[in-house]
Amino acid sequence: MNKPATPHREDLDPANWEQRAAQPVLEEGQDQILERSRKIVDAAYELLDEAGLEGLTIRAVLTRTGLSRRAFYERFGGKDDLVLAVFEETIRKAVRFFTERVASMENPLEQLRLIVTFIVLGRGIQGEAYTDRRGAALSREHLRLAESRPADLKRALQPLVALIEQILADGMAAGVVRNDDPRRLATLLYNLVSTTVHSELLTSENAQVDQSKKKDLAKDIWEFCRRAISA
């Protein structure tokens, strides 16, 4: 029996972006530091949902939060750092969600199928019509930061890649995943899925998401991944 994959310790502790945001202002109370930092990141989520990347400006964040420019720059070096914090928070929530969902599943391939499917479907898993402005915006930023801040982006994404790596290692031990370097295989799998998802999001940035099409895409991507990793 395979133990459900669990996230690494750092994925359960306060997010890395929270720790970095707190360092310049340690003279304040820790609760106040985290509250203001989360307020900024929450505002970024809302602005991305409402208007996409064009709506995410530092001025808009300050207006939404009621914080001063000084309060923002004490916690984030600029917009890139804020976007990276959004990535980290998104990945942290996803890893927690995936870990809970796969906990009762014994087959590592089924665990991976669930994760791949949920990544592709995104908010569409809820079955509601929506325009994924935030997803398209983060896709653009993912591609840009992969060039301008590759190490920081890799760090933000690492918890999800690590979870996939652990499940792959469990699958190899169970004989259902072909023997290979699990970290390398996890990176390849994540890159394949994320690149395809980014492409889909960018081509339908301002349109209602075709959920039927996304479900078919999720099935196709998983079948491709399954054949690539199966023993």
PDB file of C-alpha atoms in Angstrom:
ATOM      1  CA  MET A   1       0.000   0.000   0.000  1.00  0.00           C
ATOM      2  CA  ASN A   2       1.358   3.387  -0.924  1.00  0.00           C
ATOM      3  CA  LYS A   3       1.310   6.115   1.677  1.00  0.00           C
ATOM      4  CA  PRO A   4      -0.358   9.263   0.354  1.00  0.00           C
ATOM      5  CA  ALA A   5       2.254  11.789  -0.642  1.00  0.00           C
ATOM      6  CA  THR A   6       2.745  14.583   1.847  1.00  0.00           C
ATOM      7  CA  PRO A   7       4.225  18.030   1.237  1.00  0.00           C
ATOM      8  CA  HIS A   8       7.642  18.898   2.591  1.00  0.00           C
ATOM      9  CA  ARG A   9       7.847  20.691   5.925  1.00  0.00           C
ATOM     10  CA  GLU A  10       8.465  24.079   4.303  1.00  0.00           C
ATOM     11  CA  ASP A  11       5.136  23.791   2.492  1.00  0.00           C
ATOM     12  CA  LEU A  12       3.282  23.652   5.810  1.00  0.00           C
ATOM     13  CA  ASP A  13       5.063  26.577   7.454  1.00  0.00           C
ATOM     14  CA  PRO A  14       4.438  30.258   6.655  1.00  0.00           C
ATOM     15  CA  ALA A  15       5.101  30.890   2.991  1.00  0.00           C
ATOM     16  CA  ASN A  16       8.584  31.947   1.917  1.00  0.00           C
ATOM     17  CA  TRP A  17       7.184  35.195   0.552  1.00  0.00           C
ATOM     18  CA  GLU A  18       5.736  35.985   3.982  1.00  0.00           C
ATOM     19  CA  GLN A  19       9.103  35.470   5.630  1.00  0.00           C
ATOM     20  CA  ARG A  20      10.852  37.661   3.067  1.00  0.00           C
ATOM     21  CA  ALA A  21       8.203  40.366   3.376  1.00  0.00           C
ATOM     22  CA  ALA A  22       8.592  40.389   7.156  1.00  0.00           C
ATOM     23  CA  GLN A  23      12.371  40.721   7.315  1.00  0.00           C
ATOM     24  CA  PRO A  24      12.655  44.468   6.542  1.00  0.00           C
ATOM     25  CA  VAL A  25      10.082  45.418   9.194  1.00  0.00           C
ATOM     26  CA  LEU A  26      10.846  43.120  12.093  1.00  0.00           C
ATOM     27  CA  GLU A  27      10.375  45.957  14.551  1.00  0.00           C
ATOM     28  CA  GLU A  28       6.620  45.620  14.024  1.00  0.00           C
ATOM     29  CA  GLY A  29       4.610  42.851  15.621  1.00  0.00           C
ATOM     30  CA  GLN A  30       4.667  39.613  13.641  1.00  0.00           C
ATOM     31  CA  ASP A  31       0.883  39.500  13.390  1.00  0.00           C
ATOM     32  CA  GLN A  32       0.753  43.003  11.936  1.00  0.00           C
ATOM     33  CA  ILE A  33       3.479  42.177   9.431  1.00  0.00           C
ATOM     34  CA  LEU A  34       1.662  39.092   8.170  1.00  0.00           C
ATOM     35  CA  GLU A  35      -1.702  40.829   8.153  1.00  0.00           C
ATOM     36  CA  ARG A  36      -0.479  43.669   5.942  1.00  0.00           C
ATOM     37  CA  SER A  37       1.479  41.362   3.655  1.00  0.00           C
ATOM     38  CA  ARG A  38      -1.519  39.088   3.164  1.00  0.00           C
ATOM     39  CA  LYS A  39      -3.727  42.111   2.604  1.00  0.00           C
ATOM     40  CA  ILE A  40      -1.470  43.147  -0.272  1.00  0.00           C
ATOM     41  CA  VAL A  41      -1.421  39.665  -1.820  1.00  0.00           C
ATOM     42  CA  ASP A  42      -5.192  39.297  -1.423  1.00  0.00           C
ATOM     43  CA  ALA A  43      -5.648  42.627  -3.211  1.00  0.00           C
ATOM     44  CA  ALA A  44      -3.413  41.386  -6.033  1.00  0.00           C
ATOM     45  CA  TYR A  45      -5.635  38.300  -6.418  1.00  0.00           C
ATOM     46  CA  GLU A  46      -8.751  40.472  -6.631  1.00  0.00           C
ATOM     47  CA  LEU A  47      -7.247  42.873  -9.163  1.00  0.00           C
ATOM     48  CA  LEU A  48      -6.043  40.033 -11.380  1.00  0.00           C
ATOM     49  CA  ASP A  49      -9.513  38.482 -11.301  1.00  0.00           C
ATOM     50  CA  GLU A  50     -11.185  41.772 -12.158  1.00  0.00           C
ATOM     51  CA  ALA A  51      -8.924  43.200 -14.852  1.00  0.00           C
ATOM     52  CA  GLY A  52      -6.073  40.817 -15.549  1.00  0.00           C
ATOM     53  CA  LEU A  53      -2.454  41.879 -15.641  1.00  0.00           C
ATOM     54  CA  GLU A  54      -3.284  45.426 -16.736  1.00  0.00           C
ATOM     55  CA  GLY A  55      -5.275  45.916 -13.543  1.00  0.00           C
ATOM     56  CA  LEU A  56      -2.429  44.884 -11.263  1.00  0.00           C
ATOM     57  CA  THR A  57      -0.517  48.079 -10.566  1.00  0.00           C
ATOM     58  CA  ILE A  58       1.093  49.189  -7.338  1.00  0.00           C
ATOM     59  CA  ARG A  59      -1.199  52.220  -7.276  1.00  0.00           C
ATOM     60  CA  ALA A  60      -4.263  49.974  -7.593  1.00  0.00           C
ATOM     61  CA  VAL A  61      -2.981  47.734  -4.799  1.00  0.00           C
ATOM     62  CA  LEU A  62      -2.463  50.734  -2.516  1.00  0.00           C
ATOM     63  CA  THR A  63      -5.928  52.056  -3.307  1.00  0.00           C
ATOM     64  CA  ARG A  64      -7.477  48.656  -2.624  1.00  0.00           C
ATOM     65  CA  THR A  65      -5.623  48.094   0.657  1.00  0.00           C
ATOM     66  CA  GLY A  66      -5.455  51.645   1.976  1.00  0.00           C
ATOM     67  CA  LEU A  67      -1.750  51.160   2.686  1.00  0.00           C
ATOM     68  CA  SER A  68       1.031  53.639   1.975  1.00  0.00           C
ATOM     69  CA  ARG A  69       3.729  53.220  -0.651  1.00  0.00           C
ATOM     70  CA  ARG A  70       6.215  52.894   2.179  1.00  0.00           C
ATOM     71  CA  ALA A  71       4.241  50.001   3.670  1.00  0.00           C
ATOM     72  CA  PHE A  72       4.270  48.271   0.282  1.00  0.00           C
ATOM     73  CA  TYR A  73       7.971  48.769  -0.439  1.00  0.00           C
ATOM     74  CA  GLU A  74       8.940  47.710   3.076  1.00  0.00           C
ATOM     75  CA  ARG A  75       7.529  44.301   2.188  1.00  0.00           C
ATOM     76  CA  PHE A  76       8.035  43.953  -1.566  1.00  0.00           C
ATOM     77  CA  GLY A  77      10.813  45.229  -3.789  1.00  0.00           C
ATOM     78  CA  GLY A  78       8.354  45.924  -6.591  1.00  0.00           C
ATOM     79  CA  LYS A  79       5.648  44.406  -8.744  1.00  0.00           C
ATOM     80  CA  ASP A  80       7.742  41.355  -9.654  1.00  0.00           C
ATOM     81  CA  ASP A  81       8.128  40.434  -5.991  1.00  0.00           C
ATOM     82  CA  LEU A  82       4.382  40.792  -5.516  1.00  0.00           C
ATOM     83  CA  VAL A  83       3.636  38.546  -8.496  1.00  0.00           C
ATOM     84  CA  LEU A  84       6.096  35.963  -7.172  1.00  0.00           C
ATOM     85  CA  ALA A  85       4.285  36.100  -3.829  1.00  0.00           C
ATOM     86  CA  VAL A  86       1.005  35.451  -5.652  1.00  0.00           C
ATOM     87  CA  PHE A  87       2.621  32.439  -7.349  1.00  0.00           C
ATOM     88  CA  GLU A  88       3.938  31.114  -4.039  1.00  0.00           C
ATOM     89  CA  GLU A  89       0.581  31.512  -2.322  1.00  0.00           C
ATOM     90  CA  THR A  90      -1.258  29.903  -5.246  1.00  0.00           C
ATOM     91  CA  ILE A  91       1.093  26.921  -5.261  1.00  0.00           C
ATOM     92  CA  ARG A  92       0.977  26.552  -1.486  1.00  0.00           C
ATOM     93  CA  LYS A  93      -2.827  26.434  -1.510  1.00  0.00           C
ATOM     94  CA  ALA A  94      -2.797  23.997  -4.438  1.00  0.00           C
ATOM     95  CA  VAL A  95      -0.369  21.641  -2.699  1.00  0.00           C
ATOM     96  CA  ARG A  96      -2.478  21.647   0.454  1.00  0.00           C
ATOM     97  CA  PHE A  97      -5.617  20.976  -1.592  1.00  0.00           C
ATOM     98  CA  PHE A  98      -4.013  18.196  -3.653  1.00  0.00           C
ATOM     99  CA  THR A  99      -2.520  16.544  -0.578  1.00  0.00           C
ATOM    100  CA  GLU A 100      -5.927  16.401   1.085  1.00  0.00           C
ATOM    101  CA  ARG A 101      -7.624  15.062  -2.046  1.00  0.00           C
ATOM    102  CA  VAL A 102      -5.134  12.243  -2.698  1.00  0.00           C
ATOM    103  CA  ALA A 103      -4.873  11.173   0.946  1.00  0.00           C
ATOM    104  CA  SER A 104      -7.464   8.409   0.522  1.00  0.00           C
ATOM    105  CA  MET A 105      -6.112   7.208  -2.846  1.00  0.00           C
ATOM    106  CA  GLU A 106      -3.708   4.267  -2.807  1.00  0.00           C
ATOM    107  CA  ASN A 107      -2.693   4.206  -6.480  1.00  0.00           C
ATOM    108  CA  PRO A 108       0.023   6.783  -7.295  1.00  0.00           C
ATOM    109  CA  LEU A 109      -1.164   6.958 -10.907  1.00  0.00           C
ATOM    110  CA  GLU A 110      -4.642   7.917  -9.726  1.00  0.00           C
ATOM    111  CA  GLN A 111      -3.109  10.548  -7.466  1.00  0.00           C
ATOM    112  CA  LEU A 112      -1.217  12.005 -10.414  1.00  0.00           C
ATOM    113  CA  ARG A 113      -4.279  11.852 -12.642  1.00  0.00           C
ATOM    114  CA  LEU A 114      -6.209  13.929 -10.131  1.00  0.00           C
ATOM    115  CA  ILE A 115      -3.448  16.532  -9.869  1.00  0.00           C
ATOM    116  CA  VAL A 116      -2.978  16.843 -13.634  1.00  0.00           C
ATOM    117  CA  THR A 117      -6.729  17.074 -14.193  1.00  0.00           C
ATOM    118  CA  PHE A 118      -7.186  19.770 -11.561  1.00  0.00           C
ATOM    119  CA  ILE A 119      -4.268  21.810 -12.925  1.00  0.00           C
ATOM    120  CA  VAL A 120      -5.784  21.767 -16.410  1.00  0.00           C
ATOM    121  CA  LEU A 121      -9.345  22.479 -15.301  1.00  0.00           C
ATOM    122  CA  GLY A 122      -8.431  25.148 -12.778  1.00  0.00           C
ATOM    123  CA  ARG A 123     -11.511  26.992 -11.580  1.00  0.00           C
ATOM    124  CA  GLY A 124     -13.547  25.044 -14.127  1.00  0.00           C
ATOM    125  CA  ILE A 125     -13.558  22.117 -11.717  1.00  0.00           C
ATOM    126  CA  GLN A 126     -16.412  23.950  -9.963  1.00  0.00           C
ATOM    127  CA  GLY A 127     -18.553  23.652 -13.095  1.00  0.00           C
ATOM    128  CA  GLU A 128     -19.327  27.358 -13.384  1.00  0.00           C
ATOM    129  CA  ALA A 129     -18.893  29.683 -16.352  1.00  0.00           C
ATOM    130  CA  TYR A 130     -16.067  32.167 -15.913  1.00  0.00           C
ATOM    131  CA  THR A 131     -13.437  34.253 -17.647  1.00  0.00           C
ATOM    132  CA  ASP A 132     -10.028  33.322 -16.272  1.00  0.00           C
ATOM    133  CA  ARG A 133      -8.290  36.695 -16.353  1.00  0.00           C
ATOM    134  CA  ARG A 134      -6.100  35.812 -13.393  1.00  0.00           C
ATOM    135  CA  GLY A 135      -5.003  32.541 -14.992  1.00  0.00           C
ATOM    136  CA  ALA A 136      -4.089  34.273 -18.244  1.00  0.00           C
ATOM    137  CA  ALA A 137      -2.249  37.028 -16.375  1.00  0.00           C
ATOM    138  CA  LEU A 138      -0.227  34.563 -14.328  1.00  0.00           C
ATOM    139  CA  SER A 139       0.536  32.584 -17.480  1.00  0.00           C
ATOM    140  CA  ARG A 140       2.063  35.698 -19.051  1.00  0.00           C
ATOM    141  CA  GLU A 141       4.021  36.422 -15.900  1.00  0.00           C
ATOM    142  CA  HIS A 142       5.152  32.798 -15.627  1.00  0.00           C
ATOM    143  CA  LEU A 143       6.715  33.013 -19.081  1.00  0.00           C
ATOM    144  CA  ARG A 144       8.285  36.409 -18.378  1.00  0.00           C
ATOM    145  CA  LEU A 145       9.659  35.509 -14.948  1.00  0.00           C
ATOM    146  CA  ALA A 146      11.074  32.254 -16.329  1.00  0.00           C
ATOM    147  CA  GLU A 147      13.474  34.510 -18.242  1.00  0.00           C
ATOM    148  CA  SER A 148      13.954  37.442 -15.868  1.00  0.00           C
ATOM    149  CA  ARG A 149      13.792  35.699 -12.453  1.00  0.00           C
ATOM    150  CA  PRO A 150      14.225  31.963 -13.142  1.00  0.00           C
ATOM    151  CA  ALA A 151      15.588  31.036  -9.704  1.00  0.00           C
ATOM    152  CA  ASP A 152      12.813  32.883  -7.874  1.00  0.00           C
ATOM    153  CA  LEU A 153      10.109  31.356 -10.069  1.00  0.00           C
ATOM    154  CA  LYS A 154      11.569  27.885  -9.574  1.00  0.00           C
ATOM    155  CA  ARG A 155      11.483  28.411  -5.816  1.00  0.00           C
ATOM    156  CA  ALA A 156       7.846  29.515  -5.980  1.00  0.00           C
ATOM    157  CA  LEU A 157       6.849  26.417  -7.962  1.00  0.00           C
ATOM    158  CA  GLN A 158       9.011  23.944  -6.035  1.00  0.00           C
ATOM    159  CA  PRO A 159       6.380  22.690  -3.542  1.00  0.00           C
ATOM    160  CA  LEU A 160       4.151  21.426  -6.357  1.00  0.00           C
ATOM    161  CA  VAL A 161       7.036  19.836  -8.245  1.00  0.00           C
ATOM    162  CA  ALA A 162       8.172  18.232  -4.971  1.00  0.00           C
ATOM    163  CA  LEU A 163       4.716  16.761  -4.390  1.00  0.00           C
ATOM    164  CA  ILE A 164       4.660  15.302  -7.908  1.00  0.00           C
ATOM    165  CA  GLU A 165       8.183  13.966  -7.354  1.00  0.00           C
ATOM    166  CA  GLN A 166       7.133  12.180  -4.161  1.00  0.00           C
ATOM    167  CA  ILE A 167       4.130  10.566  -5.839  1.00  0.00           C
ATOM    168  CA  LEU A 168       6.300   9.435  -8.751  1.00  0.00           C
ATOM    169  CA  ALA A 169       8.808   7.926  -6.310  1.00  0.00           C
ATOM    170  CA  ASP A 170       5.949   6.093  -4.579  1.00  0.00           C
ATOM    171  CA  GLY A 171       4.803   4.843  -7.977  1.00  0.00           C
ATOM    172  CA  MET A 172       8.271   3.541  -8.794  1.00  0.00           C
ATOM    173  CA  ALA A 173       8.410   1.722  -5.466  1.00  0.00           C
ATOM    174  CA  ALA A 174       5.003   0.184  -6.212  1.00  0.00           C
ATOM    175  CA  GLY A 175       6.061  -0.852  -9.712  1.00  0.00           C
ATOM    176  CA  VAL A 176       3.451   1.232 -11.556  1.00  0.00           C
ATOM    177  CA  VAL A 177       5.809   4.026 -12.675  1.00  0.00           C
ATOM    178  CA  ARG A 178       8.885   3.305 -14.771  1.00  0.00           C
ATOM    179  CA  ASN A 179      12.203   3.637 -12.978  1.00  0.00           C
ATOM    180  CA  ASP A 180      13.851   6.993 -13.575  1.00  0.00           C
ATOM    181  CA  ASP A 181      15.036  10.028 -11.643  1.00  0.00           C
ATOM    182  CA  PRO A 182      11.765  11.110  -9.958  1.00  0.00           C
ATOM    183  CA  ARG A 183      12.834  14.740  -9.707  1.00  0.00           C
ATOM    184  CA  ARG A 184      13.672  14.934 -13.397  1.00  0.00           C
ATOM    185  CA  LEU A 185      10.441  13.155 -14.307  1.00  0.00           C
ATOM    186  CA  ALA A 186       8.419  15.484 -12.058  1.00  0.00           C
ATOM    187  CA  THR A 187       9.959  18.542 -13.698  1.00  0.00           C
ATOM    188  CA  LEU A 188       9.219  17.190 -17.174  1.00  0.00           C
ATOM    189  CA  LEU A 189       5.640  16.365 -16.231  1.00  0.00           C
ATOM    190  CA  TYR A 190       5.022  19.766 -14.653  1.00  0.00           C
ATOM    191  CA  ASN A 191       6.559  21.618 -17.592  1.00  0.00           C
ATOM    192  CA  LEU A 192       4.449  19.686 -20.103  1.00  0.00           C
ATOM    193  CA  VAL A 193       1.207  20.333 -18.242  1.00  0.00           C
ATOM    194  CA  SER A 194       1.898  23.965 -17.352  1.00  0.00           C
ATOM    195  CA  THR A 195       3.090  24.926 -20.838  1.00  0.00           C
ATOM    196  CA  THR A 196      -0.053  23.484 -22.405  1.00  0.00           C
ATOM    197  CA  VAL A 197      -2.275  25.197 -19.840  1.00  0.00           C
ATOM    198  CA  HIS A 198      -0.521  28.537 -20.361  1.00  0.00           C
ATOM    199  CA  SER A 199      -1.059  28.290 -24.109  1.00  0.00           C
ATOM    200  CA  GLU A 200      -4.760  27.548 -23.664  1.00  0.00           C
ATOM    201  CA  LEU A 201      -5.266  30.379 -21.184  1.00  0.00           C
ATOM    202  CA  LEU A 202      -3.549  32.954 -23.366  1.00  0.00           C
ATOM    203  CA  THR A 203      -5.563  32.054 -26.462  1.00  0.00           C
ATOM    204  CA  SER A 204      -8.858  32.486 -24.594  1.00  0.00           C
ATOM    205  CA  GLU A 205      -7.884  35.307 -22.259  1.00  0.00           C
ATOM    206  CA  ASN A 206     -11.019  37.447 -22.605  1.00  0.00           C
ATOM    207  CA  ALA A 207     -13.525  34.759 -23.553  1.00  0.00           C
ATOM    208  CA  GLN A 208     -15.755  32.496 -21.514  1.00  0.00           C
ATOM    209  CA  VAL A 209     -13.883  29.284 -20.787  1.00  0.00           C
ATOM    210  CA  ASP A 210     -15.127  26.307 -22.821  1.00  0.00           C
ATOM    211  CA  GLN A 211     -15.374  23.766 -20.011  1.00  0.00           C
ATOM    212  CA  SER A 212     -16.135  20.837 -22.314  1.00  0.00           C
ATOM    213  CA  LYS A 213     -13.001  21.585 -24.300  1.00  0.00           C
ATOM    214  CA  LYS A 214     -10.936  21.845 -21.120  1.00  0.00           C
ATOM    215  CA  LYS A 215     -12.222  18.500 -19.853  1.00  0.00           C
ATOM    216  CA  ASP A 216     -11.234  16.866 -23.137  1.00  0.00           C
ATOM    217  CA  LEU A 217      -7.840  18.545 -22.926  1.00  0.00           C
ATOM    218  CA  ALA A 218      -7.351  17.289 -19.367  1.00  0.00           C
ATOM    219  CA  LYS A 219      -8.100  13.720 -20.490  1.00  0.00           C
ATOM    220  CA  ASP A 220      -5.687  13.990 -23.428  1.00  0.00           C
ATOM    221  CA  ILE A 221      -2.877  15.457 -21.338  1.00  0.00           C
ATOM    222  CA  TRP A 222      -3.275  12.820 -18.657  1.00  0.00           C
ATOM    223  CA  GLU A 223      -3.290   9.999 -21.199  1.00  0.00           C
ATOM    224  CA  PHE A 224      -0.083  11.394 -22.692  1.00  0.00           C
ATOM    225  CA  CYS A 225       1.508  11.645 -19.230  1.00  0.00           C
ATOM    226  CA  ARG A 226       0.302   8.190 -18.196  1.00  0.00           C
ATOM    227  CA  ARG A 227       1.868   6.532 -21.213  1.00  0.00           C
ATOM    228  CA  ALA A 228       5.099   8.437 -20.640  1.00  0.00           C
ATOM    229  CA  ILE A 229       5.524   7.420 -17.004  1.00  0.00           C
ATOM    230  CA  SER A 230       3.868   4.006 -16.709  1.00  0.00           C
ATOM    231  CA  ALA A 231       6.063   0.998 -15.985  1.00  0.00           C
TER     232      ALA A 231
END
